[in-house]
XYZ file of C-alpha atoms in Angstrom:
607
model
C 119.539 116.766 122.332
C 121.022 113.445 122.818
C 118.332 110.837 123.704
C 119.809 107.211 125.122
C 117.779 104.010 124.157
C 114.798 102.925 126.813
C 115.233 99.556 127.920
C 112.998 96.562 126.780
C 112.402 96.213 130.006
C 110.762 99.510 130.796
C 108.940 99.017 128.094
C 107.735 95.697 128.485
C 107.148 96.637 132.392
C 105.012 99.422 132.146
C 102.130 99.025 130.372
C 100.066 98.681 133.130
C 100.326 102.334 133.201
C 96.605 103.743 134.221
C 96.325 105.742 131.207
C 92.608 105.897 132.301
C 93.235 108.160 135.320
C 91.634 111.152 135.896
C 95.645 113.055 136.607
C 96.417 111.921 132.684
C 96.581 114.822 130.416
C 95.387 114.294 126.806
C 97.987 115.409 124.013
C 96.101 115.951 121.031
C 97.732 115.111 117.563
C 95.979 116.392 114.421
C 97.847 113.345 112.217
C 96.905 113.528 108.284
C 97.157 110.435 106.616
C 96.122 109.735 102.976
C 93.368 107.287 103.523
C 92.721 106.883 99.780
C 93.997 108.693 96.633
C 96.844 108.029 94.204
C 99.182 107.165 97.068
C 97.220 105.150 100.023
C 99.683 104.241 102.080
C 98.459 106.146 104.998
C 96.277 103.515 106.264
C 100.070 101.736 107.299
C 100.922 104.362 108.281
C 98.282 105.460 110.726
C 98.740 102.072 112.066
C 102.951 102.543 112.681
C 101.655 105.882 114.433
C 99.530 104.336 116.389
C 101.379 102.008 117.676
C 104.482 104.343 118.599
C 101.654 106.252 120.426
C 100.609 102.978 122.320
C 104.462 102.292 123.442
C 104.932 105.574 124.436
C 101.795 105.990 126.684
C 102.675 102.666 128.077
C 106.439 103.875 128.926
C 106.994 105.581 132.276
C 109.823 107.498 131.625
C 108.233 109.470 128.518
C 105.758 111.899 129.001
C 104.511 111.014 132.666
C 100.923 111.928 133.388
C 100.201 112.458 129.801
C 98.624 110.710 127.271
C 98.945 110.839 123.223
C 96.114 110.572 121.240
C 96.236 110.880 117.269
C 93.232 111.835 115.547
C 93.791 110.779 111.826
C 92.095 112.322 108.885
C 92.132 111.359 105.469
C 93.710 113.808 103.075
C 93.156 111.958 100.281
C 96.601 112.816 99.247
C 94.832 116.135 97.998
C 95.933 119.498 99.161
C 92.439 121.166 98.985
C 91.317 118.440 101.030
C 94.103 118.387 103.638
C 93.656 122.429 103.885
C 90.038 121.743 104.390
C 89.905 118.945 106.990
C 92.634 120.644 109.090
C 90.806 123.966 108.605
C 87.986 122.568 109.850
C 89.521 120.824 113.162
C 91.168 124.070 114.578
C 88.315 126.098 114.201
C 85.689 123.523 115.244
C 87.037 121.090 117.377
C 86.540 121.165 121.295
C 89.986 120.228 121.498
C 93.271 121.890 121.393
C 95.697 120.177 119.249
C 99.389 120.447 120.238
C 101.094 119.512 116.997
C 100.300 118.306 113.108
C 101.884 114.741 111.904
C 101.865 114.472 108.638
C 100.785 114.996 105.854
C 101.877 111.752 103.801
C 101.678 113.376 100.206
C 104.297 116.499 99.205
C 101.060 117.796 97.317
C 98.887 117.820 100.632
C 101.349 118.439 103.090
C 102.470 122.047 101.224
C 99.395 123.989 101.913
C 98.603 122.781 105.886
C 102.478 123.496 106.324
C 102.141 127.331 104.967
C 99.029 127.202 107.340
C 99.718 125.712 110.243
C 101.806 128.139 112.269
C 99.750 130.611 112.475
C 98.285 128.450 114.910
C 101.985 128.266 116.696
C 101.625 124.317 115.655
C 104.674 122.606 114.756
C 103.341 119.849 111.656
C 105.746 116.884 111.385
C 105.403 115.168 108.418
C 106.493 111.860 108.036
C 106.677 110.680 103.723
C 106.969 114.452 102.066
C 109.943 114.803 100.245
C 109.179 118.023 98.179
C 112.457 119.823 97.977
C 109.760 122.863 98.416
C 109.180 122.071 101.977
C 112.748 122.768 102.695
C 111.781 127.086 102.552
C 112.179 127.866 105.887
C 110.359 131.210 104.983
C 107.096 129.396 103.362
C 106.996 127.143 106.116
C 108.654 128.601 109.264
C 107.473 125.532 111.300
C 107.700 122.159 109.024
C 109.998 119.194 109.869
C 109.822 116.132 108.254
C 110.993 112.680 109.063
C 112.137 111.475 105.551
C 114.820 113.536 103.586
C 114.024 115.731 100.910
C 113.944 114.069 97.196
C 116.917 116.114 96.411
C 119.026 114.894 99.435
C 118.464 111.700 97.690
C 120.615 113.019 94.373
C 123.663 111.947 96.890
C 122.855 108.439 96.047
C 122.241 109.008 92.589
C 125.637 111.016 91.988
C 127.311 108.280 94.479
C 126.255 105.943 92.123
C 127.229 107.670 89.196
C 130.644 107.808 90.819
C 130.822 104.128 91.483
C 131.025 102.996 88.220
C 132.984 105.828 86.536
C 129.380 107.458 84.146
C 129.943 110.492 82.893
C 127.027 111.246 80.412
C 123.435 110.662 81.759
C 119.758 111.696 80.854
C 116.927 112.620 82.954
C 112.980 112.181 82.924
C 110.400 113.355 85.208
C 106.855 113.733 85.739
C 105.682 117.346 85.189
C 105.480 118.418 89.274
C 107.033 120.626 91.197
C 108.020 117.442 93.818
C 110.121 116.105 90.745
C 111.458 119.277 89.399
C 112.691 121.008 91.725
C 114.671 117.881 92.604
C 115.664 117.183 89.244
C 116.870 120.736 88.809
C 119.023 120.444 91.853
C 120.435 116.861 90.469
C 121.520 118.529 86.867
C 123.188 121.373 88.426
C 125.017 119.268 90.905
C 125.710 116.726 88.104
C 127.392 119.482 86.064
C 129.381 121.076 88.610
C 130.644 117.493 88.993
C 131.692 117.137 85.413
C 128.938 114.508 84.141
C 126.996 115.795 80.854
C 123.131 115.895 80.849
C 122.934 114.581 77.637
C 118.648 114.892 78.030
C 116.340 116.776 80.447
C 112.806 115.349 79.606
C 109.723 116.229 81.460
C 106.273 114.836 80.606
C 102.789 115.489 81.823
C 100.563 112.214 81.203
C 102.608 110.232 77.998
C 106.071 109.719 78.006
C 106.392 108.080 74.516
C 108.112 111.696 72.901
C 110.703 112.084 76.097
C 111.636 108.781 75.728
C 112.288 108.808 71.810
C 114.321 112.001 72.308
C 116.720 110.085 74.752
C 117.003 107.130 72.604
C 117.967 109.679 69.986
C 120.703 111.205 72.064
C 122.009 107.568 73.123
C 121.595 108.277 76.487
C 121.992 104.923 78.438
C 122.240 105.901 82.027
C 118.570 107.414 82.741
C 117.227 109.147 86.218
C 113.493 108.911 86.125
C 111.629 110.612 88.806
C 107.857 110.158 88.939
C 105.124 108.653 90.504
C 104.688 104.714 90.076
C 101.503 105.235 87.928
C 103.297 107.270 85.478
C 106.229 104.720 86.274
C 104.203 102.420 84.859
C 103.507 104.236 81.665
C 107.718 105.378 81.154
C 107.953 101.619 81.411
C 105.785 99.920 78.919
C 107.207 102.603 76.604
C 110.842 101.646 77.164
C 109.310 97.671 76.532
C 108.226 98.857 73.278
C 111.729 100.427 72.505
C 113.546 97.966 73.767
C 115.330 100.541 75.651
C 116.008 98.057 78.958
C 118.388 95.208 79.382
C 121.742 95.239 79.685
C 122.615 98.316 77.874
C 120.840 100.812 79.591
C 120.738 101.218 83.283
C 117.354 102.988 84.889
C 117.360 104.599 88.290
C 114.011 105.384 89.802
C 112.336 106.791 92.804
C 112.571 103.935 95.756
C 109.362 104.540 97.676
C 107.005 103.302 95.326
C 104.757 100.494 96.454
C 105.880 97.049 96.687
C 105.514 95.371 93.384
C 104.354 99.117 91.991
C 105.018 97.774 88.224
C 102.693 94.565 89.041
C 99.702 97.074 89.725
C 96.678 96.506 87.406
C 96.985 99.553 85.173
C 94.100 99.759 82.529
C 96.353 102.683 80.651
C 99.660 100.477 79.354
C 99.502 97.398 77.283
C 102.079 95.841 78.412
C 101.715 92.327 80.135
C 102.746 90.958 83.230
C 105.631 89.480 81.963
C 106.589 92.134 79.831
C 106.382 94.833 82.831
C 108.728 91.952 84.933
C 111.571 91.826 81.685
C 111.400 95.663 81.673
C 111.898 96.394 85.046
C 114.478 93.801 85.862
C 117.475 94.897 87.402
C 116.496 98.718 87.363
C 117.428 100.530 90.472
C 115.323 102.794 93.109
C 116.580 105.174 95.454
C 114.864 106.196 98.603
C 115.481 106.941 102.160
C 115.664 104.034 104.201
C 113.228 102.724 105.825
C 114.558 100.144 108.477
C 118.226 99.532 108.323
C 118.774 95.132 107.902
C 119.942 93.372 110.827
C 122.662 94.242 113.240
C 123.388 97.323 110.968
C 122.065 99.391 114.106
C 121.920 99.732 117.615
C 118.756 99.511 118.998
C 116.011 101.975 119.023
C 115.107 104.642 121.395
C 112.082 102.322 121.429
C 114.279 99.607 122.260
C 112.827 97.696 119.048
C 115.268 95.860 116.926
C 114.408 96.157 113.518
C 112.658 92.449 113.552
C 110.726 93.443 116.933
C 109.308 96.433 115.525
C 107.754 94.418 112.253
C 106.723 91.489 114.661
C 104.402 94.463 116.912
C 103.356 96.315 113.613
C 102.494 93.122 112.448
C 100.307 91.778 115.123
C 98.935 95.365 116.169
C 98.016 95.914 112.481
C 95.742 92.258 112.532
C 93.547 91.940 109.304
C 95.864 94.752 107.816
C 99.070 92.830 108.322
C 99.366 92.168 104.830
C 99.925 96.077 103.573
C 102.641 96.387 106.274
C 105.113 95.374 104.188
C 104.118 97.520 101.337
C 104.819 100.802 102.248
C 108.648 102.484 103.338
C 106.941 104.883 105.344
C 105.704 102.913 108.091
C 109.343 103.191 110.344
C 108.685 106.878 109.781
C 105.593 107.500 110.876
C 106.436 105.400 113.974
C 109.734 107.783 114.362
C 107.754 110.431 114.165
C 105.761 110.039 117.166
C 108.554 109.299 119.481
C 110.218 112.466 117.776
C 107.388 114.825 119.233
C 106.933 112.591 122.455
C 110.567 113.401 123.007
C 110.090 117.071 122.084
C 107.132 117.361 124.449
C 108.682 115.464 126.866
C 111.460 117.832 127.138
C 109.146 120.778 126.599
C 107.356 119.860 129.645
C 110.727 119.985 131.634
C 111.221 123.789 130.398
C 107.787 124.840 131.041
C 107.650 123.912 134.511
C 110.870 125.629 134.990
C 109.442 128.511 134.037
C 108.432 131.672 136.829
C 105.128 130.857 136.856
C 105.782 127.229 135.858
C 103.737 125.634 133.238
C 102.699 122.515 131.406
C 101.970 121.019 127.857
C 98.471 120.991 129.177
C 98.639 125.274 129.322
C 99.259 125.053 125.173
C 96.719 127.285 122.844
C 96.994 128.199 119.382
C 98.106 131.863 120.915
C 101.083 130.296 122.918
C 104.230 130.968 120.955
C 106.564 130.767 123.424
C 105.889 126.996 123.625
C 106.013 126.881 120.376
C 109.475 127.903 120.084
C 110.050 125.460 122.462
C 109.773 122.982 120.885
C 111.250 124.393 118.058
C 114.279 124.528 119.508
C 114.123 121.347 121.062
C 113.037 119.275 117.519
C 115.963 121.477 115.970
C 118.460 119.720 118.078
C 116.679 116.747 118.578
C 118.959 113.455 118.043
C 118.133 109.849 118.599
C 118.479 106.309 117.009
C 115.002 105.456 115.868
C 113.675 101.898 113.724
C 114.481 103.935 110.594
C 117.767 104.470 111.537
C 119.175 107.961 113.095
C 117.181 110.799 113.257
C 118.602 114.663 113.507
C 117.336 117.537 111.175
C 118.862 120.186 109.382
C 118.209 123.838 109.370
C 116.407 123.366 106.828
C 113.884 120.882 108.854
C 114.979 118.200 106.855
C 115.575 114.443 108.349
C 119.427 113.753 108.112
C 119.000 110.005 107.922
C 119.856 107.046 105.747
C 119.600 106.815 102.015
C 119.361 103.623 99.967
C 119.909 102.112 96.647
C 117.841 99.617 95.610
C 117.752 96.820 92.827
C 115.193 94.470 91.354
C 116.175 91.376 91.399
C 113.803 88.140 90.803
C 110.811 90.157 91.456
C 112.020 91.287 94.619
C 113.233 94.810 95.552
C 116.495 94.611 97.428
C 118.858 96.555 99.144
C 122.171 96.740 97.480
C 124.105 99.669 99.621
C 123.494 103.147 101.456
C 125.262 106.307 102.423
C 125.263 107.674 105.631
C 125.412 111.212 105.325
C 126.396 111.187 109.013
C 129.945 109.491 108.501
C 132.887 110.815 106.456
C 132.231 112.296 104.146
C 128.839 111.742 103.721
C 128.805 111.170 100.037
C 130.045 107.568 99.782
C 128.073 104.318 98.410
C 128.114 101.795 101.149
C 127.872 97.810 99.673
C 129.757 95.577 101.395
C 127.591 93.579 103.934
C 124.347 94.220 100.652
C 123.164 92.193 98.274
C 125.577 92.365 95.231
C 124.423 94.482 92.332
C 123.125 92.334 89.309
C 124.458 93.337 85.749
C 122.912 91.343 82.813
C 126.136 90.906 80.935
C 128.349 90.668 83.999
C 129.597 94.756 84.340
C 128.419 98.072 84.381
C 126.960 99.121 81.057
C 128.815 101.881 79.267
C 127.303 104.924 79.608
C 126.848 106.253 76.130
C 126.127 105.037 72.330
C 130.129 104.985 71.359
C 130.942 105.727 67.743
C 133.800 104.402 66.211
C 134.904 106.202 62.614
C 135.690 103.274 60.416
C 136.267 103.681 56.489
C 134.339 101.323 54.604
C 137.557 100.350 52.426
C 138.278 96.993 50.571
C 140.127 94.771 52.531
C 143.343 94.747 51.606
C 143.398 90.818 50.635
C 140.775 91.402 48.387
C 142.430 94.210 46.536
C 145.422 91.990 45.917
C 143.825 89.165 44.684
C 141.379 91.000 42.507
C 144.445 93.104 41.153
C 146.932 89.867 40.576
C 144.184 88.036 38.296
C 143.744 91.723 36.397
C 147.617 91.756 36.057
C 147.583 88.398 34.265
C 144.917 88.996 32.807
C 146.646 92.092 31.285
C 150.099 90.570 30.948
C 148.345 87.631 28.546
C 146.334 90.227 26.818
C 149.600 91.523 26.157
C 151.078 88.185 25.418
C 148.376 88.074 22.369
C 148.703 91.868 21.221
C 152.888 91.298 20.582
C 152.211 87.604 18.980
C 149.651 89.719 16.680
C 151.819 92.605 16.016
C 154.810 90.077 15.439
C 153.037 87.647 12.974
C 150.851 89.424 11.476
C 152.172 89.451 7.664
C 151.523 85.459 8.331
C 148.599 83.594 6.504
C 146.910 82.160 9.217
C 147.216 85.150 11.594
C 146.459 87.573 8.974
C 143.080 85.466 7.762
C 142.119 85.885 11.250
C 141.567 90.038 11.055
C 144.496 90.357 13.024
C 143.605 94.544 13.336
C 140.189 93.640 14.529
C 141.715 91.162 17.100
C 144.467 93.774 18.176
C 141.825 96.321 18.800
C 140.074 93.494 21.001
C 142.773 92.526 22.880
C 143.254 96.621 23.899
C 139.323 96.904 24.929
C 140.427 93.727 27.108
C 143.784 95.494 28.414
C 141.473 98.987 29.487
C 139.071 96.621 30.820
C 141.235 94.893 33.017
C 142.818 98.177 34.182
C 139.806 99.086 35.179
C 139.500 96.351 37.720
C 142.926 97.323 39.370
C 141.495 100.995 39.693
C 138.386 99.784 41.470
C 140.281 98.540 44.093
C 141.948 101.830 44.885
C 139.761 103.716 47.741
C 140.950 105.973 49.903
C 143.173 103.638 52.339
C 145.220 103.637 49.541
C 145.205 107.174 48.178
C 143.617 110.675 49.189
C 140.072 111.658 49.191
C 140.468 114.134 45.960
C 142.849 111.359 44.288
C 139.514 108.995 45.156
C 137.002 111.053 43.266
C 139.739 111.029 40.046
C 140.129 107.283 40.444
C 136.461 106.903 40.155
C 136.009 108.931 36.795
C 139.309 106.776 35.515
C 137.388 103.368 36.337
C 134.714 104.421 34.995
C 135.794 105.775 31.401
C 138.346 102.725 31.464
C 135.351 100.140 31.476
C 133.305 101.557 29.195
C 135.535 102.607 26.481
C 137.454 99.214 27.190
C 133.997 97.037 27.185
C 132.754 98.897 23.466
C 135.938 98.661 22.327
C 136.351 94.914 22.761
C 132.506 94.206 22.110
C 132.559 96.207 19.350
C 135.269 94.729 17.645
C 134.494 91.300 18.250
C 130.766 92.534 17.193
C 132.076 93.397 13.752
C 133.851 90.917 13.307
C 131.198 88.798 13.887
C 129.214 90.448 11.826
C 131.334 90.584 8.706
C 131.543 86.257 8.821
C 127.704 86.819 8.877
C 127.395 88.923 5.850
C 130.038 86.785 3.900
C 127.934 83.938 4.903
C 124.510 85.078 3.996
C 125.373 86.732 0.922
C 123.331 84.959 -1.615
C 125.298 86.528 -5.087
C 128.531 84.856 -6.099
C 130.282 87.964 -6.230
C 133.685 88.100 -3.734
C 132.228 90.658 -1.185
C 134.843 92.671 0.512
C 134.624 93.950 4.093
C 137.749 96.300 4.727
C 138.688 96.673 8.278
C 138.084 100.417 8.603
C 134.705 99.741 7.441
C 135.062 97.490 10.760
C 136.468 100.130 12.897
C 134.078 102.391 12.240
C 132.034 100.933 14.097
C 134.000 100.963 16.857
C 134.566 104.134 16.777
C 131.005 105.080 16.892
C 130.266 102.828 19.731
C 133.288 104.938 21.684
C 131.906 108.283 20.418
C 128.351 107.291 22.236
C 130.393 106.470 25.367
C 132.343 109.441 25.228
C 129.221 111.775 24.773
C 127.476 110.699 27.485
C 130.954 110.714 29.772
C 131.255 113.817 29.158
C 127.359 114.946 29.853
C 127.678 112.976 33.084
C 130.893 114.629 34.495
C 129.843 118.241 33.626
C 126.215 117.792 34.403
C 126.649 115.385 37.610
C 129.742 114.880 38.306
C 131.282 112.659 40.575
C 131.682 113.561 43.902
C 133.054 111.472 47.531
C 130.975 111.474 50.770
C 132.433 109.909 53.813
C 130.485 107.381 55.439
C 130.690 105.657 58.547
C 128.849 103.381 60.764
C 128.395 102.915 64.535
């Protein structure tokens, strides 16, 4: 059912309508708003309710000779609560209601829904999102005027489309409302090609879940939860410095205005640190009133602005909360969703043979309750939250929403319509522009990049030209030696002591070229023989050069010392000897080393 926009004029003429009359009909409403509780915003809510009620009574061409009237109780966002208060209205109220709106909360709005028709009530429910409440079986009679939290994975996956991610991690709050959601996300994500690298659920401390992300590298993370434990996933990611512009976080949308502001006696975090964390992270919810000539008017004929100016003034010392809560455009949607059900209801009924009215309805009367089944099944109309048609399933088909933090301030960056094209495309132009700390999308996973830790190659040359000269002059000495050494001066100087000197040099400096050989040079099994060559080169070529210049030393020191007058004569192989010892040591524990713990290559790289 099709239903054109009422003028403003109707509206604004009629509400001198004699509600008061003694012909006006009262339709009862059994609304169930969460008064208090871990989500409050029913107070708002009531109040958008209300006032839909008040425009509609006041509006001749809806619901003639009838009057709404909403009687609110407080669920407490509590589902033994909401059973109980709703329990105890059917059974003991003098009244007859004719339909259920709400509840607010998934958690309280589950049981009343599995109850309610077996009172042949219809139970609208304006804020729950539980992809549970979409079992038509469970609850045969349940519509709801926001879309399920899974619909909303078309954003998310939109998004995740936008800027090319393929690898993302997920974290939720241990509920069914968030599971079941979540589980539809992953599988959707996967049949899309884009790797979970995480799942995390948590029931009351995050700090694990989060750690197990970091260790995967996730950077592109879905959190679904409420905004207390938002709160908590937050300070955590503060204290892991996993925010900022490397990581992107994508959240639930409907939380509170200024949710991560809240006084929260269970995080540490400060003010400030909450405000750096949350920066720039995204929310995704279901809109709540489209910006400013995005729309036609409303069936209400309220333009977006109109509607906050009456909410406003209608809502008087409670004007501040209106703009708190997302949920206020669909409670008021709500309303004029069963006023135009009814209305059309009452058309039917009095066609019927006998004819009949609203007024006729008990809890026994199925017939109109598959009325207006029927009629909310087809039902179609442009209301302040945008349009408004449901699924099969119950489920609003309506706008969805991406939001950003920006300066404090929650804004709306782009939306999809899943009631053009294709239905899966991310809307921005005519939005605020998404933010990015470093100017662009973040990439969307820790990327490695294998590098061999080698010597650069600039340093290898130099290092092996000084060596080469250093060996070429070593040289230069060893054939002057060799060459001379019959001659006086040369052979005074224990020219076999120097010789063996000048070779401990030669090995030494070879051992500096061979240093410089890693594996960007040669093979990893050539490496690990390189590495035993250096090493026997260095020693063998450092004791062979200290040890001859050590005994040589040492033989000036005994000629010197000697205190008899006796020529004392220190033949070179006594000398050598020495040497040779010193060598033998090296060569012992070589040898130990390389059959006890021998040398092996392990490739490292770094991130």
């Amino acid at each position: 059912m099709l239903v054109p926009v009422l003028s403003l004029l109707s509206l604004a003429g009629s509400f001198g309508r004699a509600v008061g009359d003694s012909n006006v009909t009262k339709l009862h409403l059994l609304g169930l708003f969460p008064m208090s509780g871990p989500w409050s915003g029913g107070k708002v809510c009531l109040l958008s309710s209300q006032l839909a009620a008040k425009h509609i009574n006041a509006n001749r061409d809806i619901l003639p000779g009838y009057k709404i009237v909403i009687k609110a109780l407080d669920t407490k966002c509590d589902g033994g609560t909401a059973t109980d208060v709703m329990y105890r209205e059917v059974y003991n109220s003098s009244t007859t209601e004719i339909m259920i709106l709400g509840g607010g909360c998934s958690i309280a709005t589950e049981p009343t829904a599995q109850a309610s028709h077996h009172w042949n009530l219809l139970q609208l429910s304006y804020a729950a999102s539980s992809p549970e409440l979409s079992n038509r079986l469970m609850y045969p009679r349940f519509f709801r005027m926001t879309p399920t939290d899974s619909a909303l994975n078309v954003v998310r996956l939109a998004v995740i489309k936008k800027f090319n991610w393929t690898k993302v991690a997920t974290l939720h709050q241990s509920r069914d409302i968030f599971s079941l959601a979540v589980s539809d996300f992953q599988r959707d994500a996967q049949s899309s090609g884009i790797d979970i690298l995480a799942a995390e659920i948590f029931v009351e401390d995050p700090a694990q879940q989060l750690k197990n992300i970091e260790n995967v590298g996730a950077r592109i993370i879905f959190g679904n939860f409420y905004s207390d434990k938002a709160r908590r996933v937050f300070c955590e990611a503060y204290r892991r410095k996993m925010y900022g512009a490397q990581y992107v976080w994508i959240v639930p949308g409907w939380f509170e205005a200024g949710w991560w502001r809240t006084p929260d006696e269970s995080i540490t975090c400060t003010l400030d640190q909450m405000d750096e964390v949350t920066a720039y992270s995204f929310g995704v919810s279901a809109v709540g009133l489209p910006l400013a000539g995005k729309r036609k008017l409303s069936v209400a004929g309220l333009t977006t602005e109109k509607y906050l100016e009456a909410l406003t003034t209608f809502a008087g010392d409670d004007a501040d909360d209106v703009a708190k809560y997302t949920a206020k455009s669909w409670a008021y949607d709500s309303v004029w969703s069963i006023a135009l059900a009814l209305s059309e209801a009452e058309s039917l009924l009095q066609s019927q043979d006998p004819p009949r009215t609203l007024g006729d309805f008990t809890f026994n009367d199925s017939m109109t309750a598959d009325i207006l089944f029927n009629i909310m099944s087809d039902l179609q109309f442009e209301g302040v939250s945008g349009p408004v048609q449901f699924d099969a399933s119950g489920d609003r088909i309506g706008l969805l929403a991406l939001y950003q933090i920006i300066d404090l301030q929650t804004v709306r960056v782009g939306i999809v319509d899943p009631t053009v094209g294709t239905g899966k495309e991310l809307e921005m132009e005519g939005y605020s522009p998404i933010i990015w700390p470093d100017g662009a999308p973040p990439l969307d996973f820790t990327i490695e990049k294998k590098e061999r830790l080698t010597i650069t190659y600039s340093v290898f040359v130099t290092g092996t030209v000084f060596a080469t000269m250093g060996i070429f002059l070593a040289s230069c000495f060893l054939a002057f030696n060799i060459r001379y050494r019959n001659k006086r001066v040369i052979k005074m100087s224990s020219p076999n002591i120097n010789n063996v000197m000048l070779i401990g040099g030669i090995l030494a400096y070879v051992s500096i070229i061979c240093q410089g050989v890693d594996t960007a040079i040669v093979s990893t099994d050539t490496f690990v023989w390189m590495c035993k060559v250096k090493t026997w080169l260095l020693a063998i070529g450092f004791s062979t050069a200290f040890g001859a210049m050590f005994s040589k030393t040492w033989r000036v020191h005994k000629i010197f010392t000697r205190k008899m007058t006796t020529k004392m004569v220190l033949r070179d192989t006594r000398l050598l000897s020495f040497v040779v010892v010193l060598i033998a040591v090296d060569v012992i524990i070589l040898t130990l080393w390389n059959v006890i713990d021998p040398v092996t290559a392990t490739e490292n790289y770094r991130s």
